[in-house]
Amino acid sequence: DIQMTQSPSSLSASVGDRVTITCRASQGISNYLAWYQQKPGKVPKLLIYAASTLQSGVPSRVSGSGSGTDFTLTISSLQPEDVATYYCQKYNSAPWTFGQGTKVEIK
Amino acid sequence: EVQLLESGGGLVQPGGSLRLSCAASGFTFSSYAMSWVRQAPGKGLEWVSGISGGGGSTSYADSVKGRFTISRDNSKYTLYLQMNSLRAEDTAVYYCAKGVSNWGRSYFDFWGQGTLVTVSS
């Protein structure tokens, strides 16, 4: 099965900073990659699908890129409401594996 | 408005069984794959099992294969997860999640609020 590895596992940044999270697949998955945000105590929320397509309602400071095995999630200007854990997920085929998550905090 | 409401969680002894349900509304249930995703306390998301819109295709994580069975009743707009031979490591919040297609290449656009399963003696 394809494994999904995120880095870093956690990060702390200041409001207004640019934040980048990386997700690597152990085999190529084309662009079948989604990103989810889970705020503390809340249900996961879809942010991005097809590696770079923003789900409706997601702020434009969030973006995704990549194809094949290497993907990134970028928040161009970190805001307090972005404090959350972010997960990538591959969906080219079952099993629809998640990365281990990246916890984002405000410095 | 899409709504997913899980039920059936609770405390069960190791080796015991439990059946989770997820009542869906607000979309044509039979047209979409559904999955169960779990989250152990303080841990990340783990996909557990998925089923196609018609119910003819299923898939399981290795960690639950042979112990869990996913099913659906499209006439009742309800998804199920039968969990047998439960272990302490199955303790988690279990979410049902709606896929965006009938099967295959399907990420999850809506999630339920989750139901907590605790396996302990």
PDB file of C-alpha atoms in Angstrom:
ATOM      1  CA  ASP A   1       0.000   0.000   0.000  1.00  0.00           C
ATOM      2  CA  ILE A   2       1.037   3.592  -0.629  1.00  0.00           C
ATOM      3  CA  GLN A   3       2.237   5.462   2.440  1.00  0.00           C
ATOM      4  CA  MET A   4       1.727   9.199   2.973  1.00  0.00           C
ATOM      5  CA  THR A   5       4.359  11.110   4.932  1.00  0.00           C
ATOM      6  CA  GLN A   6       3.881  14.698   6.088  1.00  0.00           C
ATOM      7  CA  SER A   7       6.498  17.122   7.301  1.00  0.00           C
ATOM      8  CA  PRO A   8       6.932  18.769   9.630  1.00  0.00           C
ATOM      9  CA  SER A   9       4.826  17.060  12.278  1.00  0.00           C
ATOM     10  CA  SER A  10       4.315  20.424  13.950  1.00  0.00           C
ATOM     11  CA  LEU A  11       5.254  24.035  13.419  1.00  0.00           C
ATOM     12  CA  SER A  12       4.936  27.343  15.171  1.00  0.00           C
ATOM     13  CA  ALA A  13       4.783  30.566  13.188  1.00  0.00           C
ATOM     14  CA  SER A  14       3.809  34.189  13.666  1.00  0.00           C
ATOM     15  CA  VAL A  15       0.650  35.812  12.389  1.00  0.00           C
ATOM     16  CA  GLY A  16       1.283  36.907   8.822  1.00  0.00           C
ATOM     17  CA  ASP A  17       3.993  34.331   8.159  1.00  0.00           C
ATOM     18  CA  ARG A  18       4.000  32.089   5.118  1.00  0.00           C
ATOM     19  CA  VAL A  19       3.564  28.454   6.154  1.00  0.00           C
ATOM     20  CA  THR A  20       4.316  25.406   4.010  1.00  0.00           C
ATOM     21  CA  ILE A  21       3.455  21.783   4.786  1.00  0.00           C
ATOM     22  CA  THR A  22       4.809  18.932   2.695  1.00  0.00           C
ATOM     23  CA  CYS A  23       3.182  15.592   1.916  1.00  0.00           C
ATOM     24  CA  ARG A  24       5.064  12.815   0.151  1.00  0.00           C
ATOM     25  CA  ALA A  25       3.554   9.649  -1.310  1.00  0.00           C
ATOM     26  CA  SER A  26       5.621   6.467  -1.439  1.00  0.00           C
ATOM     27  CA  GLN A  27       4.441   5.930  -5.044  1.00  0.00           C
ATOM     28  CA  GLY A  28       3.035   8.240  -7.654  1.00  0.00           C
ATOM     29  CA  ILE A  29      -0.607   9.201  -7.200  1.00  0.00           C
ATOM     30  CA  SER A  30      -0.927  11.755 -10.030  1.00  0.00           C
ATOM     31  CA  ASN A  31      -2.916  14.633  -8.525  1.00  0.00           C
ATOM     32  CA  TYR A  32      -5.311  12.524  -6.434  1.00  0.00           C
ATOM     33  CA  LEU A  33      -4.446  14.330  -3.240  1.00  0.00           C
ATOM     34  CA  ALA A  34      -6.727  16.106  -0.776  1.00  0.00           C
ATOM     35  CA  TRP A  35      -5.972  18.303   2.211  1.00  0.00           C
ATOM     36  CA  TYR A  36      -8.135  18.576   5.330  1.00  0.00           C
ATOM     37  CA  GLN A  37      -8.095  20.966   8.277  1.00  0.00           C
ATOM     38  CA  GLN A  38      -9.125  19.838  11.740  1.00  0.00           C
ATOM     39  CA  LYS A  39      -9.453  22.518  14.374  1.00  0.00           C
ATOM     40  CA  PRO A  40      -9.221  21.455  18.028  1.00  0.00           C
ATOM     41  CA  GLY A  41     -12.332  19.549  19.069  1.00  0.00           C
ATOM     42  CA  LYS A  42     -13.887  19.846  15.621  1.00  0.00           C
ATOM     43  CA  VAL A  43     -14.672  17.637  12.649  1.00  0.00           C
ATOM     44  CA  PRO A  44     -12.216  17.525   9.721  1.00  0.00           C
ATOM     45  CA  LYS A  45     -12.979  19.956   6.924  1.00  0.00           C
ATOM     46  CA  LEU A  46     -12.033  19.576   3.265  1.00  0.00           C
ATOM     47  CA  LEU A  47      -9.702  22.343   2.073  1.00  0.00           C
ATOM     48  CA  ILE A  48      -8.242  21.217  -1.236  1.00  0.00           C
ATOM     49  CA  TYR A  49      -8.802  18.379  -3.716  1.00  0.00           C
ATOM     50  CA  ALA A  50      -7.053  17.383  -6.912  1.00  0.00           C
ATOM     51  CA  ALA A  51      -3.877  18.668  -5.258  1.00  0.00           C
ATOM     52  CA  SER A  52      -4.610  22.315  -6.001  1.00  0.00           C
ATOM     53  CA  THR A  53      -8.358  22.961  -6.292  1.00  0.00           C
ATOM     54  CA  LEU A  54      -9.765  24.985  -3.427  1.00  0.00           C
ATOM     55  CA  GLN A  55     -13.010  23.738  -1.917  1.00  0.00           C
ATOM     56  CA  SER A  56     -15.788  26.328  -1.969  1.00  0.00           C
ATOM     57  CA  GLY A  57     -15.529  28.764   0.925  1.00  0.00           C
ATOM     58  CA  VAL A  58     -11.868  28.162   1.694  1.00  0.00           C
ATOM     59  CA  PRO A  59      -9.929  31.442   1.905  1.00  0.00           C
ATOM     60  CA  SER A  60      -7.612  32.269  -0.976  1.00  0.00           C
ATOM     61  CA  ARG A  61      -4.585  32.493   1.320  1.00  0.00           C
ATOM     62  CA  VAL A  62      -4.638  28.685   1.255  1.00  0.00           C
ATOM     63  CA  SER A  63      -3.176  26.945  -1.772  1.00  0.00           C
ATOM     64  CA  GLY A  64      -1.964  23.535  -2.823  1.00  0.00           C
ATOM     65  CA  SER A  65       0.467  22.269  -5.412  1.00  0.00           C
ATOM     66  CA  GLY A  66       2.239  19.168  -6.574  1.00  0.00           C
ATOM     67  CA  SER A  67       1.804  16.019  -8.595  1.00  0.00           C
ATOM     68  CA  GLY A  68       3.150  12.511  -8.585  1.00  0.00           C
ATOM     69  CA  THR A  69       4.760  11.989  -5.187  1.00  0.00           C
ATOM     70  CA  ASP A  70       5.423  15.454  -3.751  1.00  0.00           C
ATOM     71  CA  PHE A  71       2.773  17.901  -2.637  1.00  0.00           C
ATOM     72  CA  THR A  72       2.604  21.102  -0.617  1.00  0.00           C
ATOM     73  CA  LEU A  73      -0.047  23.023   1.277  1.00  0.00           C
ATOM     74  CA  THR A  74       0.729  26.710   1.694  1.00  0.00           C
ATOM     75  CA  ILE A  75      -0.912  29.347   3.850  1.00  0.00           C
ATOM     76  CA  SER A  76       0.367  32.637   2.472  1.00  0.00           C
ATOM     77  CA  SER A  77      -0.359  34.739   5.569  1.00  0.00           C
ATOM     78  CA  LEU A  78      -1.052  32.761   8.734  1.00  0.00           C
ATOM     79  CA  GLN A  79      -4.083  33.890  10.713  1.00  0.00           C
ATOM     80  CA  PRO A  80      -5.164  32.935  14.256  1.00  0.00           C
ATOM     81  CA  GLU A  81      -8.112  30.971  12.858  1.00  0.00           C
ATOM     82  CA  ASP A  82      -5.669  28.737  10.949  1.00  0.00           C
ATOM     83  CA  VAL A  83      -4.547  27.049  14.178  1.00  0.00           C
ATOM     84  CA  ALA A  84      -5.352  23.420  13.432  1.00  0.00           C
ATOM     85  CA  THR A  85      -3.943  20.091  12.394  1.00  0.00           C
ATOM     86  CA  TYR A  86      -3.690  19.561   8.647  1.00  0.00           C
ATOM     87  CA  TYR A  87      -3.884  16.158   6.950  1.00  0.00           C
ATOM     88  CA  CYS A  88      -3.166  15.077   3.421  1.00  0.00           C
ATOM     89  CA  GLN A  89      -4.979  12.093   1.929  1.00  0.00           C
ATOM     90  CA  LYS A  90      -4.427  10.137  -1.226  1.00  0.00           C
ATOM     91  CA  TYR A  91      -7.516   8.999  -3.125  1.00  0.00           C
ATOM     92  CA  ASN A  92      -6.292   7.483  -6.375  1.00  0.00           C
ATOM     93  CA  SER A  93      -7.450   4.100  -5.084  1.00  0.00           C
ATOM     94  CA  ALA A  94      -8.295   2.292  -1.855  1.00  0.00           C
ATOM     95  CA  PRO A  95      -6.988   2.374   0.802  1.00  0.00           C
ATOM     96  CA  TRP A  96      -7.556   6.116   1.045  1.00  0.00           C
ATOM     97  CA  THR A  97      -4.623   6.712   3.365  1.00  0.00           C
ATOM     98  CA  PHE A  98      -4.064   9.873   5.390  1.00  0.00           C
ATOM     99  CA  GLY A  99      -0.782  11.446   6.333  1.00  0.00           C
ATOM    100  CA  GLN A 100       0.043  11.575  10.020  1.00  0.00           C
ATOM    101  CA  GLY A 101      -0.888  15.247  10.320  1.00  0.00           C
ATOM    102  CA  THR A 102       0.864  18.574  10.831  1.00  0.00           C
ATOM    103  CA  LYS A 103      -0.084  20.670  13.833  1.00  0.00           C
ATOM    104  CA  VAL A 104       0.086  24.417  13.205  1.00  0.00           C
ATOM    105  CA  GLU A 105       0.339  26.820  16.121  1.00  0.00           C
ATOM    106  CA  ILE A 106       0.808  30.557  16.526  1.00  0.00           C
ATOM    107  CA  LYS A 107       4.124  31.702  17.957  1.00  0.00           C
TER     108      LYS A 107
ATOM    109  CA  GLU B   1     -28.123  20.510   3.504  1.00  0.00           C
ATOM    110  CA  VAL B   2     -26.021  17.386   3.852  1.00  0.00           C
ATOM    111  CA  GLN B   3     -26.235  15.826   7.292  1.00  0.00           C
ATOM    112  CA  LEU B   4     -24.507  12.735   8.649  1.00  0.00           C
ATOM    113  CA  LEU B   5     -25.405  11.510  12.112  1.00  0.00           C
ATOM    114  CA  GLU B   6     -23.501   8.634  13.669  1.00  0.00           C
ATOM    115  CA  SER B   7     -24.794   6.505  16.515  1.00  0.00           C
ATOM    116  CA  GLY B   8     -24.054   3.234  18.254  1.00  0.00           C
ATOM    117  CA  GLY B   9     -20.816   4.055  20.012  1.00  0.00           C
ATOM    118  CA  GLY B  10     -20.159   3.174  23.610  1.00  0.00           C
ATOM    119  CA  LEU B  11     -18.101   1.117  26.020  1.00  0.00           C
ATOM    120  CA  VAL B  12     -17.431  -2.495  25.075  1.00  0.00           C
ATOM    121  CA  GLN B  13     -15.150  -5.149  26.490  1.00  0.00           C
ATOM    122  CA  PRO B  14     -12.209  -6.520  24.523  1.00  0.00           C
ATOM    123  CA  GLY B  15     -13.411  -9.261  22.215  1.00  0.00           C
ATOM    124  CA  GLY B  16     -16.879  -7.768  22.091  1.00  0.00           C
ATOM    125  CA  SER B  17     -18.955  -6.424  19.211  1.00  0.00           C
ATOM    126  CA  LEU B  18     -20.626  -3.164  18.332  1.00  0.00           C
ATOM    127  CA  ARG B  19     -22.565  -1.868  15.339  1.00  0.00           C
ATOM    128  CA  LEU B  20     -22.278   1.754  14.309  1.00  0.00           C
ATOM    129  CA  SER B  21     -24.872   3.516  12.184  1.00  0.00           C
ATOM    130  CA  CYS B  22     -24.706   6.715  10.160  1.00  0.00           C
ATOM    131  CA  ALA B  23     -27.992   8.298   9.114  1.00  0.00           C
ATOM    132  CA  ALA B  24     -27.633  10.449   6.018  1.00  0.00           C
ATOM    133  CA  SER B  25     -29.825  13.180   4.576  1.00  0.00           C
ATOM    134  CA  GLY B  26     -29.673  16.036   2.118  1.00  0.00           C
ATOM    135  CA  PHE B  27     -28.252  14.145  -0.866  1.00  0.00           C
ATOM    136  CA  THR B  28     -29.001  11.103  -3.025  1.00  0.00           C
ATOM    137  CA  PHE B  29     -27.416   8.530  -0.745  1.00  0.00           C
ATOM    138  CA  SER B  30     -27.129   5.695  -3.265  1.00  0.00           C
ATOM    139  CA  SER B  31     -25.087   7.839  -5.670  1.00  0.00           C
ATOM    140  CA  TYR B  32     -22.096   8.238  -3.404  1.00  0.00           C
ATOM    141  CA  ALA B  33     -19.454   6.102  -1.799  1.00  0.00           C
ATOM    142  CA  MET B  34     -19.261   6.308   1.966  1.00  0.00           C
ATOM    143  CA  SER B  35     -16.442   5.633   4.372  1.00  0.00           C
ATOM    144  CA  TRP B  36     -15.681   5.238   8.037  1.00  0.00           C
ATOM    145  CA  VAL B  37     -12.669   7.135   9.390  1.00  0.00           C
ATOM    146  CA  ARG B  38     -11.493   6.883  12.978  1.00  0.00           C
ATOM    147  CA  GLN B  39      -9.352   8.979  15.291  1.00  0.00           C
ATOM    148  CA  ALA B  40      -7.839   7.516  18.432  1.00  0.00           C
ATOM    149  CA  PRO B  41      -7.537   9.930  21.369  1.00  0.00           C
ATOM    150  CA  GLY B  42      -4.852  12.500  20.619  1.00  0.00           C
ATOM    151  CA  LYS B  43      -3.921  10.785  17.338  1.00  0.00           C
ATOM    152  CA  GLY B  44      -4.393  11.375  13.637  1.00  0.00           C
ATOM    153  CA  LEU B  45      -7.037  10.289  11.160  1.00  0.00           C
ATOM    154  CA  GLU B  46      -7.146   6.660  10.031  1.00  0.00           C
ATOM    155  CA  TRP B  47      -9.346   5.543   7.137  1.00  0.00           C
ATOM    156  CA  VAL B  48     -11.097   2.327   8.208  1.00  0.00           C
ATOM    157  CA  SER B  49     -13.438   1.157   5.455  1.00  0.00           C
ATOM    158  CA  GLY B  50     -15.323   2.297   2.390  1.00  0.00           C
ATOM    159  CA  ILE B  51     -18.301   1.124   0.351  1.00  0.00           C
ATOM    160  CA  SER B  52     -19.539   2.050  -3.118  1.00  0.00           C
ATOM    161  CA  GLY B  53     -22.831   3.786  -3.708  1.00  0.00           C
ATOM    162  CA  GLY B  54     -24.607   0.603  -4.688  1.00  0.00           C
ATOM    163  CA  GLY B  55     -22.892  -1.424  -1.994  1.00  0.00           C
ATOM    164  CA  GLY B  56     -21.267  -3.869  -4.387  1.00  0.00           C
ATOM    165  CA  SER B  57     -17.681  -2.804  -3.681  1.00  0.00           C
ATOM    166  CA  THR B  58     -16.011  -2.550  -0.297  1.00  0.00           C
ATOM    167  CA  SER B  59     -12.509  -1.990   1.023  1.00  0.00           C
ATOM    168  CA  TYR B  60     -10.887  -2.209   4.453  1.00  0.00           C
ATOM    169  CA  ALA B  61      -7.758  -1.063   6.194  1.00  0.00           C
ATOM    170  CA  ASP B  62      -5.444  -3.950   7.068  1.00  0.00           C
ATOM    171  CA  SER B  63      -5.899  -3.122  10.757  1.00  0.00           C
ATOM    172  CA  VAL B  64      -9.596  -4.097  10.667  1.00  0.00           C
ATOM    173  CA  LYS B  65      -9.800  -6.591   7.805  1.00  0.00           C
ATOM    174  CA  GLY B  66     -11.606  -9.739   8.868  1.00  0.00           C
ATOM    175  CA  ARG B  67     -13.064  -8.094  11.982  1.00  0.00           C
ATOM    176  CA  PHE B  68     -15.126  -5.172  10.654  1.00  0.00           C
ATOM    177  CA  THR B  69     -17.854  -5.249   8.015  1.00  0.00           C
ATOM    178  CA  ILE B  70     -19.203  -2.175   6.244  1.00  0.00           C
ATOM    179  CA  SER B  71     -22.674  -2.172   4.718  1.00  0.00           C
ATOM    180  CA  ARG B  72     -25.403   0.207   3.700  1.00  0.00           C
ATOM    181  CA  ASP B  73     -29.169   0.274   3.315  1.00  0.00           C
ATOM    182  CA  ASN B  74     -29.904   2.764   0.560  1.00  0.00           C
ATOM    183  CA  SER B  75     -33.655   2.592   1.205  1.00  0.00           C
ATOM    184  CA  LYS B  76     -33.017   3.826   4.748  1.00  0.00           C
ATOM    185  CA  TYR B  77     -30.203   6.249   3.837  1.00  0.00           C
ATOM    186  CA  THR B  78     -28.055   4.535   6.445  1.00  0.00           C
ATOM    187  CA  LEU B  79     -24.446   3.355   6.564  1.00  0.00           C
ATOM    188  CA  TYR B  80     -23.298   0.695   9.005  1.00  0.00           C
ATOM    189  CA  LEU B  81     -20.095  -0.635  10.497  1.00  0.00           C
ATOM    190  CA  GLN B  82     -20.246  -3.992  12.256  1.00  0.00           C
ATOM    191  CA  MET B  83     -17.238  -4.290  14.531  1.00  0.00           C
ATOM    192  CA  ASN B  84     -16.326  -7.700  15.958  1.00  0.00           C
ATOM    193  CA  SER B  85     -13.395  -8.980  18.022  1.00  0.00           C
ATOM    194  CA  LEU B  86     -12.778  -5.472  19.291  1.00  0.00           C
ATOM    195  CA  ARG B  87      -9.396  -4.570  20.726  1.00  0.00           C
ATOM    196  CA  ALA B  88      -8.170  -1.755  22.944  1.00  0.00           C
ATOM    197  CA  GLU B  89      -6.485  -0.188  19.916  1.00  0.00           C
ATOM    198  CA  ASP B  90      -9.900   0.188  18.249  1.00  0.00           C
ATOM    199  CA  THR B  91     -10.767   2.866  20.818  1.00  0.00           C
ATOM    200  CA  ALA B  92     -11.467   6.011  18.817  1.00  0.00           C
ATOM    201  CA  VAL B  93     -14.006   8.472  17.582  1.00  0.00           C
ATOM    202  CA  TYR B  94     -15.537   6.975  14.458  1.00  0.00           C
ATOM    203  CA  TYR B  95     -16.639   9.383  11.723  1.00  0.00           C
ATOM    204  CA  CYS B  96     -18.712   8.590   8.686  1.00  0.00           C
ATOM    205  CA  ALA B  97     -17.673  10.537   5.626  1.00  0.00           C
ATOM    206  CA  LYS B  98     -19.364  11.109   2.283  1.00  0.00           C
ATOM    207  CA  GLY B  99     -17.390  10.575  -0.896  1.00  0.00           C
ATOM    208  CA  VAL B 100     -17.739  12.741  -3.985  1.00  0.00           C
ATOM    209  CA  SER B 101     -18.260   9.889  -6.427  1.00  0.00           C
ATOM    210  CA  ASN B 102     -19.801   6.444  -6.539  1.00  0.00           C
ATOM    211  CA  TRP B 103     -16.486   4.655  -5.911  1.00  0.00           C
ATOM    212  CA  GLY B 104     -12.783   4.760  -6.640  1.00  0.00           C
ATOM    213  CA  ARG B 105     -11.245   8.200  -6.779  1.00  0.00           C
ATOM    214  CA  SER B 106     -13.271   9.822  -4.043  1.00  0.00           C
ATOM    215  CA  TYR B 107     -12.197  12.252  -1.381  1.00  0.00           C
ATOM    216  CA  PHE B 108     -14.553  13.238   1.450  1.00  0.00           C
ATOM    217  CA  ASP B 109     -16.589  16.439   1.268  1.00  0.00           C
ATOM    218  CA  PHE B 110     -18.823  15.978   4.322  1.00  0.00           C
ATOM    219  CA  TRP B 111     -18.191  14.400   7.704  1.00  0.00           C
ATOM    220  CA  GLY B 112     -20.438  13.463  10.592  1.00  0.00           C
ATOM    221  CA  GLN B 113     -19.824  14.595  14.163  1.00  0.00           C
ATOM    222  CA  GLY B 114     -18.467  11.208  15.173  1.00  0.00           C
ATOM    223  CA  THR B 115     -19.316   8.557  17.764  1.00  0.00           C
ATOM    224  CA  LEU B 116     -16.903   7.406  20.454  1.00  0.00           C
ATOM    225  CA  VAL B 117     -16.068   3.734  20.802  1.00  0.00           C
ATOM    226  CA  THR B 118     -14.180   2.712  23.927  1.00  0.00           C
ATOM    227  CA  VAL B 119     -12.824  -0.815  24.220  1.00  0.00           C
ATOM    228  CA  SER B 120     -11.908  -1.549  27.800  1.00  0.00           C
ATOM    229  CA  SER B 121     -12.504  -4.080  30.542  1.00  0.00           C
TER     230      SER B 121
END
